[in-house]
Amino acid sequence: MAAMEGRICEELTPRYYALCAIGGMLSAGTTHLATTPLDVLKVNMQVYPIKYYSISTCFTTLLREQGPSVLWRGWTGKFFGYGAQGGCRFGLYEYFKGVYSNVLVDQNRSLVFFLSSASAEVFANLALCPFEAVKVRVQAQPSFAKGLIDGFPKLYATEGARGFYRGLVPLLGRNLPFSMVMFSTFEHTVDFLYSNVVKRKKEECSKAQQLGVTCLAGYTAGSVGSFISNPADNIVASLYNRKADTLALAIRKIGLVNLFTRSLPIRMLLVGPSITLQWFFYDTIKVLFGLPTSGEVAADLGRDKPG
């Protein structure tokens, strides 16, 4: 018990939170960079659903009309934007989880997970939004800009500072529920796997076994989160590319059914593996610095199972 308390105290330090932020930044930035081609397909299918009515049609048409380089359009926005988001999302989640755990001592753990992830995600989206505004335009409008260097000044010249945060509300609408569901699902899946599948304490498992649990929990969390947040993702693409001027108009033009179904297969293909890799890289970085992998195990902490 003394060793456990010492480990928890070691985790709740500025060094720990800084390492979590760096780990989140590197893991999110690199995984989003690697999935840029899929993101290009997703954005174009959302913005031009009639022209690009399937993944294969979108892929072949873009290659034929714009060449192979089109698949990497917006890569700088993906790397730097989602790197900034990942640093805030993971680092601040760990921080807020410590804060809310101390305040809401006897409360349901799901409430702590929801509040922690929601609080962190607000800051994460404020960091991401300007990059996302440029990225989506670069990917869907070939004549807009080549990347961040020319995209930032052009967007500011045409729309002012407001243009960078034009999609903040729908972006929060997409990422807040995604993050809340993703982190909570991850935490509960980790607890379930150790309690019912592995049937050993986390500290008794090898690092490879712990990272295996991380990957399974990460894929589950990413898949569930992508389905929940798909409607807002379609709205974000519509607003950024001026397909609609208001949130209500975007919903009306897309249609209720299409909000949930448009680009969902490719989004799940994109988000599931991406979130899995993010958690894997994130926990690998933590392990390399001598920290435990992510996720609470109720039995190890001497708590009842989180509800």
JSON list of C-alpha atoms in Angstrom, two decimals, residues 81-256:
[
{"chain": "A", "resi": 81, "resn": "GLY", "atom": "CA", "xyz": [-2.69, 21.14, -35.11]},
{"chain": "A", "resi": 82, "resn": "TYR", "atom": "CA", "xyz": [-3.40, 17.70, -33.76]},
{"chain": "A", "resi": 83, "resn": "GLY", "atom": "CA", "xyz": [-0.06, 17.67, -31.96]},
{"chain": "A", "resi": 84, "resn": "ALA", "atom": "CA", "xyz": [-1.18, 20.77, -30.04]},
{"chain": "A", "resi": 85, "resn": "GLN", "atom": "CA", "xyz": [-4.57, 19.20, -29.44]},
{"chain": "A", "resi": 86, "resn": "GLY", "atom": "CA", "xyz": [-3.01, 15.94, -28.24]},
{"chain": "A", "resi": 87, "resn": "GLY", "atom": "CA", "xyz": [-0.71, 17.70, -25.80]},
{"chain": "A", "resi": 88, "resn": "CYS", "atom": "CA", "xyz": [-3.66, 19.49, -24.21]},
{"chain": "A", "resi": 89, "resn": "ARG", "atom": "CA", "xyz": [-6.03, 16.51, -24.45]},
{"chain": "A", "resi": 90, "resn": "PHE", "atom": "CA", "xyz": [-3.79, 13.97, -22.72]},
{"chain": "A", "resi": 91, "resn": "GLY", "atom": "CA", "xyz": [-1.78, 16.22, -20.44]},
{"chain": "A", "resi": 92, "resn": "LEU", "atom": "CA", "xyz": [-4.74, 18.21, -19.12]},
{"chain": "A", "resi": 93, "resn": "TYR", "atom": "CA", "xyz": [-6.90, 15.09, -18.83]},
{"chain": "A", "resi": 94, "resn": "GLU", "atom": "CA", "xyz": [-4.39, 13.64, -16.38]},
{"chain": "A", "resi": 95, "resn": "TYR", "atom": "CA", "xyz": [-4.28, 16.97, -14.53]},
{"chain": "A", "resi": 96, "resn": "PHE", "atom": "CA", "xyz": [-8.04, 17.41, -14.30]},
{"chain": "A", "resi": 97, "resn": "LYS", "atom": "CA", "xyz": [-8.53, 13.77, -13.32]},
{"chain": "A", "resi": 98, "resn": "GLY", "atom": "CA", "xyz": [-6.29, 14.40, -10.32]},
{"chain": "A", "resi": 99, "resn": "VAL", "atom": "CA", "xyz": [-8.20, 17.59, -9.47]},
{"chain": "A", "resi": 100, "resn": "TYR", "atom": "CA", "xyz": [-11.67, 16.08, -9.79]},
{"chain": "A", "resi": 101, "resn": "SER", "atom": "CA", "xyz": [-10.62, 12.89, -8.00]},
{"chain": "A", "resi": 102, "resn": "ASN", "atom": "CA", "xyz": [-9.71, 14.98, -4.96]},
{"chain": "A", "resi": 103, "resn": "VAL", "atom": "CA", "xyz": [-12.92, 17.04, -5.12]},
{"chain": "A", "resi": 104, "resn": "LEU", "atom": "CA", "xyz": [-15.38, 14.27, -6.00]},
{"chain": "A", "resi": 105, "resn": "VAL", "atom": "CA", "xyz": [-13.97, 11.63, -3.69]},
{"chain": "A", "resi": 106, "resn": "ASP", "atom": "CA", "xyz": [-17.06, 9.47, -3.28]},
{"chain": "A", "resi": 107, "resn": "GLN", "atom": "CA", "xyz": [-18.60, 10.10, -6.68]},
{"chain": "A", "resi": 108, "resn": "ASN", "atom": "CA", "xyz": [-19.04, 7.69, -9.57]},
{"chain": "A", "resi": 109, "resn": "ARG", "atom": "CA", "xyz": [-15.73, 7.38, -11.44]},
{"chain": "A", "resi": 110, "resn": "SER", "atom": "CA", "xyz": [-17.47, 7.85, -14.80]},
{"chain": "A", "resi": 111, "resn": "LEU", "atom": "CA", "xyz": [-18.39, 11.37, -13.67]},
{"chain": "A", "resi": 112, "resn": "VAL", "atom": "CA", "xyz": [-14.71, 12.09, -12.97]},
{"chain": "A", "resi": 113, "resn": "PHE", "atom": "CA", "xyz": [-13.72, 10.72, -16.40]},
{"chain": "A", "resi": 114, "resn": "PHE", "atom": "CA", "xyz": [-16.40, 12.78, -18.17]},
{"chain": "A", "resi": 115, "resn": "LEU", "atom": "CA", "xyz": [-15.57, 16.03, -16.38]},
{"chain": "A", "resi": 116, "resn": "SER", "atom": "CA", "xyz": [-11.80, 15.57, -16.78]},
{"chain": "A", "resi": 117, "resn": "SER", "atom": "CA", "xyz": [-11.95, 14.84, -20.50]},
{"chain": "A", "resi": 118, "resn": "ALA", "atom": "CA", "xyz": [-14.48, 17.63, -21.16]},
{"chain": "A", "resi": 119, "resn": "SER", "atom": "CA", "xyz": [-12.39, 20.21, -19.30]},
{"chain": "A", "resi": 120, "resn": "ALA", "atom": "CA", "xyz": [-9.22, 19.19, -21.13]},
{"chain": "A", "resi": 121, "resn": "GLU", "atom": "CA", "xyz": [-10.97, 19.11, -24.51]},
{"chain": "A", "resi": 122, "resn": "VAL", "atom": "CA", "xyz": [-12.05, 22.75, -24.30]},
{"chain": "A", "resi": 123, "resn": "PHE", "atom": "CA", "xyz": [-8.42, 23.85, -24.16]},
{"chain": "A", "resi": 124, "resn": "ALA", "atom": "CA", "xyz": [-7.42, 21.24, -26.75]},
{"chain": "A", "resi": 125, "resn": "ASN", "atom": "CA", "xyz": [-9.92, 22.59, -29.27]},
{"chain": "A", "resi": 126, "resn": "LEU", "atom": "CA", "xyz": [-8.92, 26.19, -28.72]},
{"chain": "A", "resi": 127, "resn": "ALA", "atom": "CA", "xyz": [-5.40, 25.09, -29.71]},
{"chain": "A", "resi": 128, "resn": "LEU", "atom": "CA", "xyz": [-6.59, 22.98, -32.66]},
{"chain": "A", "resi": 129, "resn": "CYS", "atom": "CA", "xyz": [-9.20, 25.25, -34.23]},
{"chain": "A", "resi": 130, "resn": "PRO", "atom": "CA", "xyz": [-6.96, 27.65, -36.23]},
{"chain": "A", "resi": 131, "resn": "PHE", "atom": "CA", "xyz": [-5.00, 24.72, -37.71]},
{"chain": "A", "resi": 132, "resn": "GLU", "atom": "CA", "xyz": [-8.19, 22.83, -38.54]},
{"chain": "A", "resi": 133, "resn": "ALA", "atom": "CA", "xyz": [-9.69, 25.87, -40.26]},
{"chain": "A", "resi": 134, "resn": "VAL", "atom": "CA", "xyz": [-6.74, 26.07, -42.65]},
{"chain": "A", "resi": 135, "resn": "LYS", "atom": "CA", "xyz": [-6.36, 22.29, -43.08]},
{"chain": "A", "resi": 136, "resn": "VAL", "atom": "CA", "xyz": [-9.93, 21.64, -44.19]},
{"chain": "A", "resi": 137, "resn": "ARG", "atom": "CA", "xyz": [-9.81, 24.45, -46.74]},
{"chain": "A", "resi": 138, "resn": "VAL", "atom": "CA", "xyz": [-6.45, 23.26, -48.09]},
{"chain": "A", "resi": 139, "resn": "GLN", "atom": "CA", "xyz": [-7.77, 19.71, -48.51]},
{"chain": "A", "resi": 140, "resn": "ALA", "atom": "CA", "xyz": [-11.10, 20.58, -50.13]},
{"chain": "A", "resi": 141, "resn": "GLN", "atom": "CA", "xyz": [-10.15, 23.72, -52.08]},
{"chain": "A", "resi": 142, "resn": "PRO", "atom": "CA", "xyz": [-6.99, 23.13, -54.16]},
{"chain": "A", "resi": 143, "resn": "SER", "atom": "CA", "xyz": [-6.74, 26.81, -55.11]},
{"chain": "A", "resi": 144, "resn": "PHE", "atom": "CA", "xyz": [-6.94, 28.09, -51.53]},
{"chain": "A", "resi": 145, "resn": "ALA", "atom": "CA", "xyz": [-3.38, 27.44, -50.34]},
{"chain": "A", "resi": 146, "resn": "LYS", "atom": "CA", "xyz": [-0.63, 24.82, -50.25]},
{"chain": "A", "resi": 147, "resn": "GLY", "atom": "CA", "xyz": [-0.35, 24.56, -46.47]},
{"chain": "A", "resi": 148, "resn": "LEU", "atom": "CA", "xyz": [-0.09, 26.46, -43.21]},
{"chain": "A", "resi": 149, "resn": "ILE", "atom": "CA", "xyz": [2.56, 28.96, -44.30]},
{"chain": "A", "resi": 150, "resn": "ASP", "atom": "CA", "xyz": [0.43, 30.53, -47.03]},
{"chain": "A", "resi": 151, "resn": "GLY", "atom": "CA", "xyz": [-2.90, 29.37, -45.62]},
{"chain": "A", "resi": 152, "resn": "PHE", "atom": "CA", "xyz": [-2.78, 31.27, -42.32]},
{"chain": "A", "resi": 153, "resn": "PRO", "atom": "CA", "xyz": [-2.19, 34.75, -43.85]},
{"chain": "A", "resi": 154, "resn": "LYS", "atom": "CA", "xyz": [-4.72, 34.13, -46.64]},
{"chain": "A", "resi": 155, "resn": "LEU", "atom": "CA", "xyz": [-7.44, 33.08, -44.22]},
{"chain": "A", "resi": 156, "resn": "TYR", "atom": "CA", "xyz": [-6.72, 36.07, -41.99]},
{"chain": "A", "resi": 157, "resn": "ALA", "atom": "CA", "xyz": [-6.81, 38.45, -44.98]},
{"chain": "A", "resi": 158, "resn": "THR", "atom": "CA", "xyz": [-10.15, 37.14, -46.23]},
{"chain": "A", "resi": 159, "resn": "GLU", "atom": "CA", "xyz": [-12.02, 36.42, -42.99]},
{"chain": "A", "resi": 160, "resn": "GLY", "atom": "CA", "xyz": [-10.04, 38.05, -40.19]},
{"chain": "A", "resi": 161, "resn": "ALA", "atom": "CA", "xyz": [-9.34, 36.43, -36.82]},
{"chain": "A", "resi": 162, "resn": "ARG", "atom": "CA", "xyz": [-12.93, 35.17, -36.70]},
{"chain": "A", "resi": 163, "resn": "GLY", "atom": "CA", "xyz": [-12.21, 32.87, -39.63]},
{"chain": "A", "resi": 164, "resn": "PHE", "atom": "CA", "xyz": [-9.84, 30.79, -37.52]},
{"chain": "A", "resi": 165, "resn": "TYR", "atom": "CA", "xyz": [-12.60, 30.04, -35.00]},
{"chain": "A", "resi": 166, "resn": "ARG", "atom": "CA", "xyz": [-15.54, 29.90, -37.39]},
{"chain": "A", "resi": 167, "resn": "GLY", "atom": "CA", "xyz": [-16.00, 26.20, -36.70]},
{"chain": "A", "resi": 168, "resn": "LEU", "atom": "CA", "xyz": [-15.24, 26.23, -32.96]},
{"chain": "A", "resi": 169, "resn": "VAL", "atom": "CA", "xyz": [-18.79, 25.47, -31.80]},
{"chain": "A", "resi": 170, "resn": "PRO", "atom": "CA", "xyz": [-19.31, 22.45, -34.10]},
{"chain": "A", "resi": 171, "resn": "LEU", "atom": "CA", "xyz": [-15.71, 21.40, -33.45]},
{"chain": "A", "resi": 172, "resn": "LEU", "atom": "CA", "xyz": [-16.50, 21.34, -29.74]},
{"chain": "A", "resi": 173, "resn": "GLY", "atom": "CA", "xyz": [-19.73, 19.58, -30.61]},
{"chain": "A", "resi": 174, "resn": "ARG", "atom": "CA", "xyz": [-17.69, 16.90, -32.36]},
{"chain": "A", "resi": 175, "resn": "ASN", "atom": "CA", "xyz": [-14.71, 16.59, -30.06]},
{"chain": "A", "resi": 176, "resn": "LEU", "atom": "CA", "xyz": [-16.31, 17.07, -26.63]},
{"chain": "A", "resi": 177, "resn": "PRO", "atom": "CA", "xyz": [-18.60, 14.03, -26.86]},
{"chain": "A", "resi": 178, "resn": "PHE", "atom": "CA", "xyz": [-15.87, 12.11, -28.67]},
{"chain": "A", "resi": 179, "resn": "SER", "atom": "CA", "xyz": [-13.31, 12.81, -25.96]},
{"chain": "A", "resi": 180, "resn": "MET", "atom": "CA", "xyz": [-15.72, 12.16, -23.11]},
{"chain": "A", "resi": 181, "resn": "VAL", "atom": "CA", "xyz": [-16.82, 8.83, -24.57]},
{"chain": "A", "resi": 182, "resn": "MET", "atom": "CA", "xyz": [-13.30, 7.91, -25.69]},
{"chain": "A", "resi": 183, "resn": "PHE", "atom": "CA", "xyz": [-11.60, 8.45, -22.32]},
{"chain": "A", "resi": 184, "resn": "SER", "atom": "CA", "xyz": [-14.41, 6.90, -20.31]},
{"chain": "A", "resi": 185, "resn": "THR", "atom": "CA", "xyz": [-14.58, 3.88, -22.64]},
{"chain": "A", "resi": 186, "resn": "PHE", "atom": "CA", "xyz": [-10.80, 3.51, -22.46]},
{"chain": "A", "resi": 187, "resn": "GLU", "atom": "CA", "xyz": [-10.75, 3.63, -18.65]},
{"chain": "A", "resi": 188, "resn": "HIS", "atom": "CA", "xyz": [-13.58, 1.12, -18.28]},
{"chain": "A", "resi": 189, "resn": "THR", "atom": "CA", "xyz": [-12.16, -1.20, -20.95]},
{"chain": "A", "resi": 190, "resn": "VAL", "atom": "CA", "xyz": [-8.74, -1.25, -19.24]},
{"chain": "A", "resi": 191, "resn": "ASP", "atom": "CA", "xyz": [-10.43, -2.07, -15.93]},
{"chain": "A", "resi": 192, "resn": "PHE", "atom": "CA", "xyz": [-12.55, -4.79, -17.57]},
{"chain": "A", "resi": 193, "resn": "LEU", "atom": "CA", "xyz": [-9.58, -6.41, -19.33]},
{"chain": "A", "resi": 194, "resn": "TYR", "atom": "CA", "xyz": [-7.40, -6.58, -16.23]},
{"chain": "A", "resi": 195, "resn": "SER", "atom": "CA", "xyz": [-10.26, -7.71, -13.99]},
{"chain": "A", "resi": 196, "resn": "ASN", "atom": "CA", "xyz": [-11.91, -10.27, -16.29]},
{"chain": "A", "resi": 197, "resn": "VAL", "atom": "CA", "xyz": [-9.44, -11.28, -19.00]},
{"chain": "A", "resi": 198, "resn": "VAL", "atom": "CA", "xyz": [-5.89, -10.87, -17.69]},
{"chain": "A", "resi": 199, "resn": "LYS", "atom": "CA", "xyz": [-6.99, -11.42, -14.07]},
{"chain": "A", "resi": 200, "resn": "ARG", "atom": "CA", "xyz": [-3.80, -9.96, -12.66]},
{"chain": "A", "resi": 201, "resn": "LYS", "atom": "CA", "xyz": [-2.81, -6.60, -11.26]},
{"chain": "A", "resi": 202, "resn": "LYS", "atom": "CA", "xyz": [-1.32, -4.21, -13.80]},
{"chain": "A", "resi": 203, "resn": "GLU", "atom": "CA", "xyz": [2.00, -4.15, -11.89]},
{"chain": "A", "resi": 204, "resn": "GLU", "atom": "CA", "xyz": [2.26, -7.94, -12.19]},
{"chain": "A", "resi": 205, "resn": "CYS", "atom": "CA", "xyz": [2.04, -7.84, -16.00]},
{"chain": "A", "resi": 206, "resn": "SER", "atom": "CA", "xyz": [4.97, -7.30, -18.34]},
{"chain": "A", "resi": 207, "resn": "LYS", "atom": "CA", "xyz": [5.26, -3.99, -20.19]},
{"chain": "A", "resi": 208, "resn": "ALA", "atom": "CA", "xyz": [4.35, -5.78, -23.43]},
{"chain": "A", "resi": 209, "resn": "GLN", "atom": "CA", "xyz": [1.18, -7.15, -21.84]},
{"chain": "A", "resi": 210, "resn": "GLN", "atom": "CA", "xyz": [0.28, -3.74, -20.46]},
{"chain": "A", "resi": 211, "resn": "LEU", "atom": "CA", "xyz": [0.75, -2.15, -23.90]},
{"chain": "A", "resi": 212, "resn": "GLY", "atom": "CA", "xyz": [-1.38, -4.91, -25.41]},
{"chain": "A", "resi": 213, "resn": "VAL", "atom": "CA", "xyz": [-4.20, -3.97, -23.05]},
{"chain": "A", "resi": 214, "resn": "THR", "atom": "CA", "xyz": [-3.66, -0.33, -24.02]},
{"chain": "A", "resi": 215, "resn": "CYS", "atom": "CA", "xyz": [-4.09, -1.17, -27.72]},
{"chain": "A", "resi": 216, "resn": "LEU", "atom": "CA", "xyz": [-7.30, -3.17, -27.21]},
{"chain": "A", "resi": 217, "resn": "ALA", "atom": "CA", "xyz": [-8.79, -0.47, -25.01]},
{"chain": "A", "resi": 218, "resn": "GLY", "atom": "CA", "xyz": [-7.65, 2.25, -27.42]},
{"chain": "A", "resi": 219, "resn": "TYR", "atom": "CA", "xyz": [-9.29, 0.64, -30.44]},
{"chain": "A", "resi": 220, "resn": "THR", "atom": "CA", "xyz": [-12.55, 0.12, -28.55]},
{"chain": "A", "resi": 221, "resn": "ALA", "atom": "CA", "xyz": [-12.53, 3.71, -27.34]},
{"chain": "A", "resi": 222, "resn": "GLY", "atom": "CA", "xyz": [-11.77, 5.15, -30.78]},
{"chain": "A", "resi": 223, "resn": "SER", "atom": "CA", "xyz": [-14.47, 3.15, -32.56]},
{"chain": "A", "resi": 224, "resn": "VAL", "atom": "CA", "xyz": [-17.21, 4.04, -30.08]},
{"chain": "A", "resi": 225, "resn": "GLY", "atom": "CA", "xyz": [-16.17, 7.69, -29.98]},
{"chain": "A", "resi": 226, "resn": "SER", "atom": "CA", "xyz": [-16.12, 8.07, -33.78]},
{"chain": "A", "resi": 227, "resn": "PHE", "atom": "CA", "xyz": [-19.72, 6.89, -34.10]},
{"chain": "A", "resi": 228, "resn": "ILE", "atom": "CA", "xyz": [-20.97, 9.25, -31.38]},
{"chain": "A", "resi": 229, "resn": "SER", "atom": "CA", "xyz": [-19.25, 12.30, -32.88]},
{"chain": "A", "resi": 230, "resn": "ASN", "atom": "CA", "xyz": [-19.85, 11.68, -36.61]},
{"chain": "A", "resi": 231, "resn": "PRO", "atom": "CA", "xyz": [-22.77, 14.15, -36.99]},
{"chain": "A", "resi": 232, "resn": "ALA", "atom": "CA", "xyz": [-20.71, 17.08, -35.70]},
{"chain": "A", "resi": 233, "resn": "ASP", "atom": "CA", "xyz": [-17.78, 16.06, -37.92]},
{"chain": "A", "resi": 234, "resn": "ASN", "atom": "CA", "xyz": [-19.98, 16.46, -41.01]},
{"chain": "A", "resi": 235, "resn": "ILE", "atom": "CA", "xyz": [-21.18, 19.85, -39.78]},
{"chain": "A", "resi": 236, "resn": "VAL", "atom": "CA", "xyz": [-17.60, 21.05, -39.25]},
{"chain": "A", "resi": 237, "resn": "ALA", "atom": "CA", "xyz": [-16.63, 20.20, -42.84]},
{"chain": "A", "resi": 238, "resn": "SER", "atom": "CA", "xyz": [-19.75, 21.91, -44.19]},
{"chain": "A", "resi": 239, "resn": "LEU", "atom": "CA", "xyz": [-19.20, 25.15, -42.26]},
{"chain": "A", "resi": 240, "resn": "TYR", "atom": "CA", "xyz": [-15.48, 25.42, -42.97]},
{"chain": "A", "resi": 241, "resn": "ASN", "atom": "CA", "xyz": [-16.06, 25.09, -46.71]},
{"chain": "A", "resi": 242, "resn": "ARG", "atom": "CA", "xyz": [-18.95, 27.56, -46.78]},
{"chain": "A", "resi": 243, "resn": "LYS", "atom": "CA", "xyz": [-21.51, 24.95, -47.78]},
{"chain": "A", "resi": 244, "resn": "ALA", "atom": "CA", "xyz": [-23.68, 26.53, -45.08]},
{"chain": "A", "resi": 245, "resn": "ASP", "atom": "CA", "xyz": [-23.45, 29.76, -43.10]},
{"chain": "A", "resi": 246, "resn": "THR", "atom": "CA", "xyz": [-25.10, 28.64, -39.88]},
{"chain": "A", "resi": 247, "resn": "LEU", "atom": "CA", "xyz": [-25.28, 25.52, -37.74]},
{"chain": "A", "resi": 248, "resn": "ALA", "atom": "CA", "xyz": [-29.03, 25.13, -38.36]},
{"chain": "A", "resi": 249, "resn": "LEU", "atom": "CA", "xyz": [-28.62, 25.52, -42.12]},
{"chain": "A", "resi": 250, "resn": "ALA", "atom": "CA", "xyz": [-25.81, 22.97, -42.19]},
{"chain": "A", "resi": 251, "resn": "ILE", "atom": "CA", "xyz": [-27.97, 20.40, -40.38]},
{"chain": "A", "resi": 252, "resn": "ARG", "atom": "CA", "xyz": [-30.91, 21.09, -42.71]},
{"chain": "A", "resi": 253, "resn": "LYS", "atom": "CA", "xyz": [-28.79, 20.79, -45.88]},
{"chain": "A", "resi": 254, "resn": "ILE", "atom": "CA", "xyz": [-27.01, 17.61, -44.80]},
{"chain": "A", "resi": 255, "resn": "GLY", "atom": "CA", "xyz": [-30.13, 15.89, -43.46]},
{"chain": "A", "resi": 256, "resn": "LEU", "atom": "CA", "xyz": [-30.63, 14.01, -40.21]}
]
